[in-house]
Amino acid sequence: MPELNFPKSKIIKGLTWLGDHIPYPEKGIMGDTYPMTWADDDRIYTSSGDPHWGESEDGLDMEVFDGGPEDYKIYKVSHMNDYKGHGGHGPKPTGMICVDKNLYLAFQNFKGMQVPPISCASQHGSDSVIIVSNHISPYWKGLSWTPDFKNITEPTFPGYLFGGPAFINYGKNNENARDSYVYAVSGEQWDNGSNLRLGRVPNDRIMRGDAWEWVFSFDMYGNPAWTRDLSQSIPILSLHHSLGLPEMVYLAGLKRYLLFTWRLHKDFSPYDGTDLFVFESPEPWGPFSLVHYEELWEGKDVTPYCPRLPLKWFDQDKCEGWLQFSGNWRPFEEGRPHYRSNVRLFRLDLY
């Protein structure tokens, strides 16, 4: 068990599961990571890593979760077949957001496999890139993306310090954004990293890497100072060898940020189980309080990872919603849900 030297939340007492996890029923539709956003057309858009279905074989794609949490259907919007490479050898999605009706996707591993900074046994995640889709279609968003993959020459964020950006979502088409910036959090490797950083950018310059800035210090009142030099940035949260790809959303009803992260019991192993961490904070930079820690979350048969909270599926009045997560990338075993989307109903218990 990791050392959790965080105060308990005084706002949220804990998290209660209200049912068992539900694997996506169509066994042939597989993938993982699933960064999500609630778009202006009322659909949940996402990208899947290594989506082994349809024409896709590896890399990433563009998908839609259409419908409610108990009956949603996954549709492939774009195969994005230029994005090649299995696992850490190719681009994998880390963040998605809808702003002013445009979709933005962050992915990592643009330069392929690199040595992870915390543990060489873990799956690395570095050299991230942001692309945009403002494709006008009578039905789907995300049919085409700019720039084309063949025209990308360098990562938006070289190296591992901001190697897996997850955009902070604020609601449908980012409607509850705190200001005119878009925010993102990132660890320094795919699984079992140690440090979380926070970046922001004016919402009309999201594609400009040189317009991003990061927290590099705090004053005596806890207010952050910002720098455009990523190498000067500092973590806003540290949890040694326990931070997987993060997820942060803003709950407008509570006026709090909810942060999800996870750790594998054994680096990059689908056989040994996962721990789930949930934190809350009044601002995207903290301070963070612990809401929920769960050892062997969902059990070793599932070995879940990459928890996501689609805000369309969260009732702000009841503080109830559906967590979506990936699960079990081990080789196929009869009777176990293999490498697919899962959902589970939960409630946040308040003081």
mmCIF file of C-alpha atoms in Angstrom, residues 46 61-62 77-78 80 83 96 103-106 131-135 141-149:
data_model
loop_
_atom_site.group_PDB
_atom_site.id
_atom_site.type_symbol
_atom_site.label_atom_id
_atom_site.label_comp_id
_atom_site.label_asym_id
_atom_site.label_seq_id
_atom_site.Cartn_x
_atom_site.Cartn_y
_atom_site.Cartn_z
ATOM 1 C CA THR A 46 -13.524 9.430 -27.181
ATOM 2 C CA ASP A 61 -9.009 5.822 -33.484
ATOM 3 C CA MET A 62 -12.006 8.132 -32.964
ATOM 4 C CA VAL A 77 -16.149 7.592 -36.351
ATOM 5 C CA SER A 78 -12.664 7.490 -37.876
ATOM 6 C CA MET A 80 -7.211 7.129 -38.127
ATOM 7 C CA TYR A 83 -1.598 6.412 -36.329
ATOM 8 C CA MET A 96 -9.989 14.906 -25.146
ATOM 9 C CA LEU A 103 -12.677 18.559 -30.560
ATOM 10 C CA TYR A 104 -9.089 18.458 -29.294
ATOM 11 C CA LEU A 105 -7.226 15.181 -28.808
ATOM 12 C CA ALA A 106 -3.943 14.735 -26.951
ATOM 13 C CA ILE A 131 -4.514 17.748 -32.759
ATOM 14 C CA VAL A 132 -7.876 19.364 -33.550
ATOM 15 C CA SER A 133 -11.025 18.421 -35.437
ATOM 16 C CA ASN A 134 -13.345 21.158 -36.606
ATOM 17 C CA HIS A 135 -14.859 18.958 -39.295
ATOM 18 C CA LYS A 141 -17.677 15.082 -35.183
ATOM 19 C CA GLY A 142 -14.079 13.943 -35.480
ATOM 20 C CA LEU A 143 -14.081 12.611 -39.029
ATOM 21 C CA SER A 144 -10.832 14.404 -39.869
ATOM 22 C CA TRP A 145 -7.999 15.955 -37.847
ATOM 23 C CA THR A 146 -5.454 18.735 -38.238
ATOM 24 C CA PRO A 147 -2.570 18.515 -38.751
ATOM 25 C CA ASP A 148 -2.394 15.254 -40.684
ATOM 26 C CA PHE A 149 -0.191 12.768 -38.882
#
